Amino acid sequence: MQIYLPIAEMSVNPLTVLAMGGAVGFLSGMFGVGGGFLMTPLLIFYGVPPAVAVGTEASQIVASSVSGGLAHWRRKAVDVKMGATLVSGGAAGSIVGVLIFRRLRELGQIDLFISLAYFFFLAIIGGLMLTESVRAWRRATSGAPALAKKRRRRGWVDALPLKQRYQRSQLYISVLPPIALGFIVGLLSAILGVGGGFIMVPAMIYLLNMPTNVVIGTSLFQIIFVTAIITVLHATANQTVDIVLGMLLLLGGVVGAQFGARMGVRLRSEQLRALLALLVLGVAVRLGYDLIATPASLYVVGAS
């Protein structure tokens, strides 16, 4: 059975799309990421135009993040104040990102830009995360003393003004780093169709020094609002949101996120980071191969 996607202008197997949405939703609840870093490349591999994959994936990220976020909310693992600070920066970044996306699409360079950006970002971030998680795992298995959770922040961070107290995260820091982090993630989310969790989660741990048990829920909280803004902007400004495709991904993602959230609490933080790093690197390798491999068809006929 095939279903026609009006915006993507192609037919797909709905069961395959549902399975993809469920798998990525599972990862969203498990790792505290929106899942777009994996779903957008999967849609592109499946034949969906990159611009449509980016715009539509934002809607699926909203649904899966709400589902996974509710599970963490019930466990009181969400810092609402920190999440609101991140959203304020993310909203501004999403607006700028959509404008850049529109300009690149007008120039006909959006497909190449998306592939190159995914490859470099995922390769760098995945490598850094894997290196750190392996070191933490070795320390845990060898019986070496663990690093202190509360480390003294660097001087330049301490010197920043506009400090706020975040009770749930037990932090007293300037609002400027979270706002800047939110802006960067919102920008990338709008251009690449990602929730930004693969950047947000490690940055919240290593830059903001937030406790790991609060990071995942707070990351999902931020993703919900920023990707909702991006979905509306892409639908109105770029017309790249396919409702039919988005509904299929949404149905699979909501169910998968609930199971992922339950699985995530059973693993240690270093194990979660290592698994996420391997997934990120795997997607980067596939994208890198597609960039250098000879395509099946050297020429295509399309309308501008």
Tab-separated table of C-alpha atoms in Angstrom:
chain	number	residue	atom	x	y	z
A	1	MET	CA	0.000	0.000	0.000
A	2	GLN	CA	1.266	3.447	-0.923
A	3	ILE	CA	0.303	6.943	0.271
A	4	TYR	CA	0.967	10.071	-1.767
A	5	LEU	CA	2.741	12.968	-0.058
A	6	PRO	CA	1.418	16.235	-1.555
A	7	ILE	CA	4.315	18.530	-0.582
A	8	ALA	CA	7.121	16.008	-1.137
A	9	GLU	CA	5.370	14.944	-4.390
A	10	MET	CA	6.125	11.235	-3.962
A	11	SER	CA	4.500	8.000	-2.778
A	12	VAL	CA	5.676	6.142	0.338
A	13	ASN	CA	4.864	2.996	2.262
A	14	PRO	CA	3.042	4.200	5.425
A	15	LEU	CA	4.205	1.212	7.493
A	16	THR	CA	7.828	2.015	6.724
A	17	VAL	CA	7.366	5.657	7.722
A	18	LEU	CA	5.562	4.648	10.935
A	19	ALA	CA	8.406	2.293	11.813
A	20	MET	CA	10.962	5.048	11.209
A	21	GLY	CA	8.994	7.438	13.415
A	22	GLY	CA	8.694	4.851	16.193
A	23	ALA	CA	12.398	4.043	16.157
A	24	VAL	CA	13.456	7.690	16.299
A	25	GLY	CA	10.834	8.430	18.973
A	26	PHE	CA	12.331	5.639	21.075
A	27	LEU	CA	15.752	7.279	20.780
A	28	SER	CA	14.246	10.654	21.657
A	29	GLY	CA	12.844	9.422	24.957
A	30	MET	CA	15.932	7.393	25.757
A	31	PHE	CA	18.626	10.003	25.102
A	32	GLY	CA	16.738	13.267	25.587
A	33	VAL	CA	17.192	14.403	21.977
A	34	GLY	CA	14.615	15.424	19.412
A	35	GLY	CA	15.738	12.664	17.047
A	36	GLY	CA	15.995	14.939	14.021
A	37	PHE	CA	19.731	14.278	13.651
A	38	LEU	CA	18.739	10.730	12.712
A	39	MET	CA	15.283	11.153	11.150
A	40	THR	CA	16.183	13.898	8.679
A	41	PRO	CA	19.000	11.826	7.088
A	42	LEU	CA	16.709	8.757	7.109
A	43	LEU	CA	14.045	10.682	5.203
A	44	ILE	CA	16.656	11.896	2.735
A	45	PHE	CA	17.942	8.326	2.295
A	46	TYR	CA	14.321	7.253	1.681
A	47	GLY	CA	14.013	9.774	-1.160
A	48	VAL	CA	12.228	12.704	0.497
A	49	PRO	CA	13.575	16.073	-0.771
A	50	PRO	CA	15.954	17.530	1.861
A	51	ALA	CA	14.026	20.805	2.172
A	52	VAL	CA	10.787	18.924	2.861
A	53	ALA	CA	12.563	16.526	5.231
A	54	VAL	CA	13.876	19.442	7.291
A	55	GLY	CA	10.557	21.299	7.452
A	56	THR	CA	8.415	18.262	8.174
A	57	GLU	CA	10.753	16.703	10.714
A	58	ALA	CA	10.291	19.692	12.993
A	59	SER	CA	6.634	18.757	13.497
A	60	GLN	CA	7.543	15.171	14.377
A	61	ILE	CA	10.156	16.388	16.839
A	62	VAL	CA	7.490	18.401	18.660
A	63	ALA	CA	5.294	15.345	19.150
A	64	SER	CA	8.013	12.936	20.240
A	65	SER	CA	9.547	15.533	22.569
A	66	VAL	CA	6.180	16.211	24.237
A	67	SER	CA	5.686	12.508	24.803
A	68	GLY	CA	9.185	11.971	26.190
A	69	GLY	CA	9.117	15.242	28.132
A	70	LEU	CA	5.934	14.271	29.967
A	71	ALA	CA	7.606	11.096	31.165
A	72	HIS	CA	10.517	13.106	32.603
A	73	TRP	CA	8.140	15.728	34.023
A	74	ARG	CA	6.379	13.065	36.072
A	75	ARG	CA	9.746	12.163	37.587
A	76	LYS	CA	10.385	15.865	38.350
A	77	ALA	CA	13.482	15.811	36.144
A	78	VAL	CA	12.820	19.143	34.361
A	79	ASP	CA	14.303	22.528	35.260
A	80	VAL	CA	11.529	24.796	33.967
A	81	LYS	CA	13.387	28.049	34.655
A	82	MET	CA	16.483	26.882	32.783
A	83	GLY	CA	14.290	25.571	29.981
A	84	ALA	CA	12.560	28.950	29.644
A	85	THR	CA	15.947	30.700	29.425
A	86	LEU	CA	17.048	28.326	26.667
A	87	VAL	CA	13.758	28.836	24.799
A	88	SER	CA	14.199	32.620	24.795
A	89	GLY	CA	17.464	32.248	22.891
A	90	GLY	CA	16.124	29.417	20.749
A	91	ALA	CA	13.154	31.467	19.515
A	92	ALA	CA	15.463	34.187	18.188
A	93	GLY	CA	17.789	31.624	16.628
A	94	SER	CA	14.925	29.827	14.896
A	95	ILE	CA	13.751	33.020	13.191
A	96	VAL	CA	17.243	33.751	11.879
A	97	GLY	CA	17.656	30.122	10.802
A	98	VAL	CA	14.444	30.046	8.777
A	99	LEU	CA	15.503	33.213	6.941
A	100	ILE	CA	18.893	31.648	6.099
A	101	PHE	CA	17.159	28.424	5.001
A	102	ARG	CA	14.898	30.380	2.663
A	103	ARG	CA	17.819	32.231	1.094
A	104	LEU	CA	19.836	29.044	0.526
A	105	ARG	CA	16.802	27.413	-1.074
A	106	GLU	CA	16.387	30.350	-3.437
A	107	LEU	CA	20.041	29.965	-4.439
A	108	GLY	CA	19.555	26.220	-5.075
A	109	GLN	CA	22.236	25.229	-2.533
A	110	ILE	CA	20.113	23.955	0.342
A	111	ASP	CA	20.495	20.215	-0.428
A	112	LEU	CA	24.297	20.320	-0.541
A	113	PHE	CA	24.470	22.571	2.508
A	114	ILE	CA	22.298	20.231	4.583
A	115	SER	CA	24.405	17.169	3.718
A	116	LEU	CA	27.737	18.888	4.370
A	117	ALA	CA	26.576	20.500	7.602
A	118	TYR	CA	25.220	17.210	8.941
A	119	PHE	CA	28.420	15.371	8.134
A	120	PHE	CA	30.780	17.821	9.848
A	121	PHE	CA	28.619	18.531	12.893
A	122	LEU	CA	27.817	14.890	13.600
A	123	ALA	CA	31.381	13.699	13.029
A	124	ILE	CA	32.895	16.296	15.378
A	125	ILE	CA	30.283	16.057	18.119
A	126	GLY	CA	30.047	12.273	17.965
A	127	GLY	CA	33.822	11.915	18.205
A	128	LEU	CA	34.083	14.226	21.214
A	129	MET	CA	31.186	12.541	23.016
A	130	LEU	CA	32.540	9.043	22.377
A	131	THR	CA	36.026	9.965	23.617
A	132	GLU	CA	34.705	11.456	26.865
A	133	SER	CA	32.216	8.656	27.540
A	134	VAL	CA	34.862	5.953	27.004
A	135	ARG	CA	37.128	7.694	29.516
A	136	ALA	CA	34.296	7.920	32.038
A	137	TRP	CA	33.424	4.259	31.474
A	138	ARG	CA	37.041	3.193	32.055
A	139	ARG	CA	37.198	5.178	35.286
A	140	ALA	CA	33.999	3.522	36.499
A	141	THR	CA	35.096	-0.033	35.648
A	142	SER	CA	38.669	0.350	36.934
A	143	GLY	CA	37.572	1.621	40.317
A	144	ALA	CA	39.375	4.955	39.871
A	145	PRO	CA	37.903	7.866	41.806
A	146	ALA	CA	35.202	9.652	39.849
A	147	LEU	CA	35.547	13.288	38.973
A	148	ALA	CA	33.686	15.640	41.237
A	149	LYS	CA	30.273	16.566	39.923
A	150	LYS	CA	30.521	20.145	41.130
A	151	ARG	CA	33.623	21.616	39.603
A	152	ARG	CA	34.659	25.227	39.843
A	153	ARG	CA	33.516	27.106	36.755
A	154	ARG	CA	36.084	28.881	34.627
A	155	GLY	CA	36.858	32.465	35.489
A	156	TRP	CA	35.361	33.961	32.332
A	157	VAL	CA	32.046	32.257	33.036
A	158	ASP	CA	32.025	33.407	36.652
A	159	ALA	CA	32.674	36.981	35.529
A	160	LEU	CA	29.598	37.177	33.286
A	161	PRO	CA	26.801	39.479	34.523
A	162	LEU	CA	23.028	38.922	34.865
A	163	LYS	CA	23.278	35.878	37.116
A	164	GLN	CA	20.213	33.870	38.040
A	165	ARG	CA	19.675	31.026	40.492
A	166	TYR	CA	18.305	27.781	39.041
A	167	GLN	CA	17.053	25.800	42.024
A	168	ARG	CA	16.296	22.523	40.258
A	169	SER	CA	19.762	22.388	38.673
A	170	GLN	CA	21.463	23.784	41.797
A	171	LEU	CA	23.221	26.456	39.732
A	172	TYR	CA	23.902	30.161	40.099
A	173	ILE	CA	25.102	31.361	36.695
A	174	SER	CA	24.662	34.145	34.181
A	175	VAL	CA	21.710	33.874	31.793
A	176	LEU	CA	24.014	34.741	28.864
A	177	PRO	CA	25.494	31.227	28.270
A	178	PRO	CA	22.050	29.504	28.241
A	179	ILE	CA	20.610	32.188	25.937
A	180	ALA	CA	23.584	31.908	23.566
A	181	LEU	CA	23.343	28.118	23.631
A	182	GLY	CA	19.614	28.299	22.904
A	183	PHE	CA	20.226	30.691	19.995
A	184	ILE	CA	22.790	28.384	18.381
A	185	VAL	CA	20.567	25.334	18.780
A	186	GLY	CA	17.526	27.221	17.431
A	187	LEU	CA	19.552	28.319	14.410
A	188	LEU	CA	20.735	24.787	13.664
A	189	SER	CA	17.270	23.351	14.268
A	190	ALA	CA	15.719	25.653	11.678
A	191	ILE	CA	18.361	24.978	9.029
A	192	LEU	CA	18.970	21.251	9.584
A	193	GLY	CA	15.616	20.017	10.890
A	194	VAL	CA	17.013	18.758	14.192
A	195	GLY	CA	15.853	19.133	17.742
A	196	GLY	CA	19.380	20.103	18.716
A	197	GLY	CA	19.610	17.605	21.555
A	198	PHE	CA	22.882	16.167	20.251
A	199	ILE	CA	24.383	19.601	20.916
A	200	MET	CA	22.169	20.689	23.807
A	201	VAL	CA	22.679	17.631	26.022
A	202	PRO	CA	26.520	17.633	26.097
A	203	ALA	CA	26.627	21.456	26.302
A	204	MET	CA	24.291	21.469	29.308
A	205	ILE	CA	26.473	18.866	31.010
A	206	TYR	CA	29.927	20.247	30.224
A	207	LEU	CA	29.321	23.972	29.681
A	208	LEU	CA	26.532	24.708	32.159
A	209	ASN	CA	27.526	21.901	34.590
A	210	MET	CA	23.925	20.752	34.992
A	211	PRO	CA	23.214	17.415	36.742
A	212	THR	CA	22.729	14.605	34.228
A	213	ASN	CA	19.399	13.525	35.728
A	214	VAL	CA	17.917	16.968	34.939
A	215	VAL	CA	19.558	17.512	31.562
A	216	ILE	CA	17.425	15.148	29.474
A	217	GLY	CA	14.054	16.428	30.675
A	218	THR	CA	15.131	20.079	30.381
A	219	SER	CA	16.493	19.463	26.886
A	220	LEU	CA	13.147	18.017	25.796
A	221	PHE	CA	11.325	20.978	27.383
A	222	GLN	CA	13.367	23.405	25.278
A	223	ILE	CA	13.013	21.323	22.122
A	224	ILE	CA	9.209	21.311	22.346
A	225	PHE	CA	8.812	25.074	22.147
A	226	VAL	CA	11.620	25.860	19.721
A	227	THR	CA	10.625	23.208	17.178
A	228	ALA	CA	6.979	24.296	17.412
A	229	ILE	CA	8.056	27.798	16.390
A	230	ILE	CA	10.200	26.384	13.577
A	231	THR	CA	7.333	24.247	12.256
A	232	VAL	CA	5.041	27.265	11.963
A	233	LEU	CA	7.752	29.378	10.313
A	234	HIS	CA	8.687	26.701	7.761
A	235	ALA	CA	5.030	26.082	6.917
A	236	THR	CA	4.259	29.762	6.356
A	237	ALA	CA	7.523	31.076	4.912
A	238	ASN	CA	8.940	28.111	2.963
A	239	GLN	CA	5.931	25.772	2.437
A	240	THR	CA	8.100	22.723	3.215
A	241	VAL	CA	5.941	20.998	5.853
A	242	ASP	CA	4.167	17.900	4.490
A	243	ILE	CA	1.178	17.286	6.768
A	244	VAL	CA	0.641	13.679	5.658
A	245	LEU	CA	4.269	12.734	6.256
A	246	GLY	CA	4.306	14.632	9.537
A	247	MET	CA	1.235	12.779	10.848
A	248	LEU	CA	2.779	9.389	10.077
A	249	LEU	CA	6.015	10.329	11.827
A	250	LEU	CA	4.050	11.787	14.733
A	251	LEU	CA	2.064	8.606	15.361
A	252	GLY	CA	5.172	6.460	15.427
A	253	GLY	CA	7.217	8.954	17.446
A	254	VAL	CA	4.716	9.401	20.287
A	255	VAL	CA	4.556	5.676	20.977
A	256	GLY	CA	8.279	5.100	20.635
A	257	ALA	CA	9.225	7.951	22.997
A	258	GLN	CA	7.353	6.403	25.925
A	259	PHE	CA	9.297	3.158	25.660
A	260	GLY	CA	12.564	5.059	25.185
A	261	ALA	CA	12.069	7.105	28.355
A	262	ARG	CA	11.574	3.917	30.374
A	263	MET	CA	14.706	2.344	28.916
A	264	GLY	CA	16.826	5.455	29.530
A	265	VAL	CA	16.442	5.336	33.320
A	266	ARG	CA	17.936	1.833	33.378
A	267	LEU	CA	21.311	2.902	31.959
A	268	ARG	CA	24.138	4.878	33.565
A	269	SER	CA	24.906	8.339	32.217
A	270	GLU	CA	28.214	7.296	30.603
A	271	GLN	CA	26.471	4.417	28.854
A	272	LEU	CA	23.818	6.754	27.479
A	273	ARG	CA	26.457	9.150	26.172
A	274	ALA	CA	28.462	6.344	24.545
A	275	LEU	CA	25.426	4.897	22.762
A	276	LEU	CA	24.356	8.337	21.548
A	277	ALA	CA	27.879	9.039	20.278
A	278	LEU	CA	27.930	5.786	18.291
A	279	LEU	CA	24.587	6.636	16.682
A	280	VAL	CA	25.791	10.121	15.758
A	281	LEU	CA	29.006	8.748	14.232
A	282	GLY	CA	27.093	6.088	12.306
A	283	VAL	CA	24.877	8.674	10.641
A	284	ALA	CA	27.933	10.837	9.858
A	285	VAL	CA	29.686	7.922	8.150
A	286	ARG	CA	26.648	7.228	5.970
A	287	LEU	CA	26.310	10.888	4.988
A	288	GLY	CA	30.022	11.096	4.213
A	289	TYR	CA	29.772	8.057	1.971
A	290	ASP	CA	26.828	9.512	0.059
A	291	LEU	CA	28.767	12.743	-0.514
A	292	ILE	CA	31.658	10.969	-2.255
A	293	ALA	CA	29.921	7.929	-3.802
A	294	THR	CA	28.961	7.984	-7.466
A	295	PRO	CA	25.163	8.428	-7.680
A	296	ALA	CA	23.025	5.863	-9.498
A	297	SER	CA	21.892	8.593	-11.884
A	298	LEU	CA	24.391	11.263	-12.867
A	299	TYR	CA	21.758	13.613	-14.227
A	300	VAL	CA	18.297	14.582	-13.062
A	301	VAL	CA	15.614	16.685	-14.704
A	302	GLY	CA	13.780	19.069	-12.401
A	303	ALA	CA	11.874	22.312	-12.452
A	304	SER	CA	13.074	25.376	-10.602
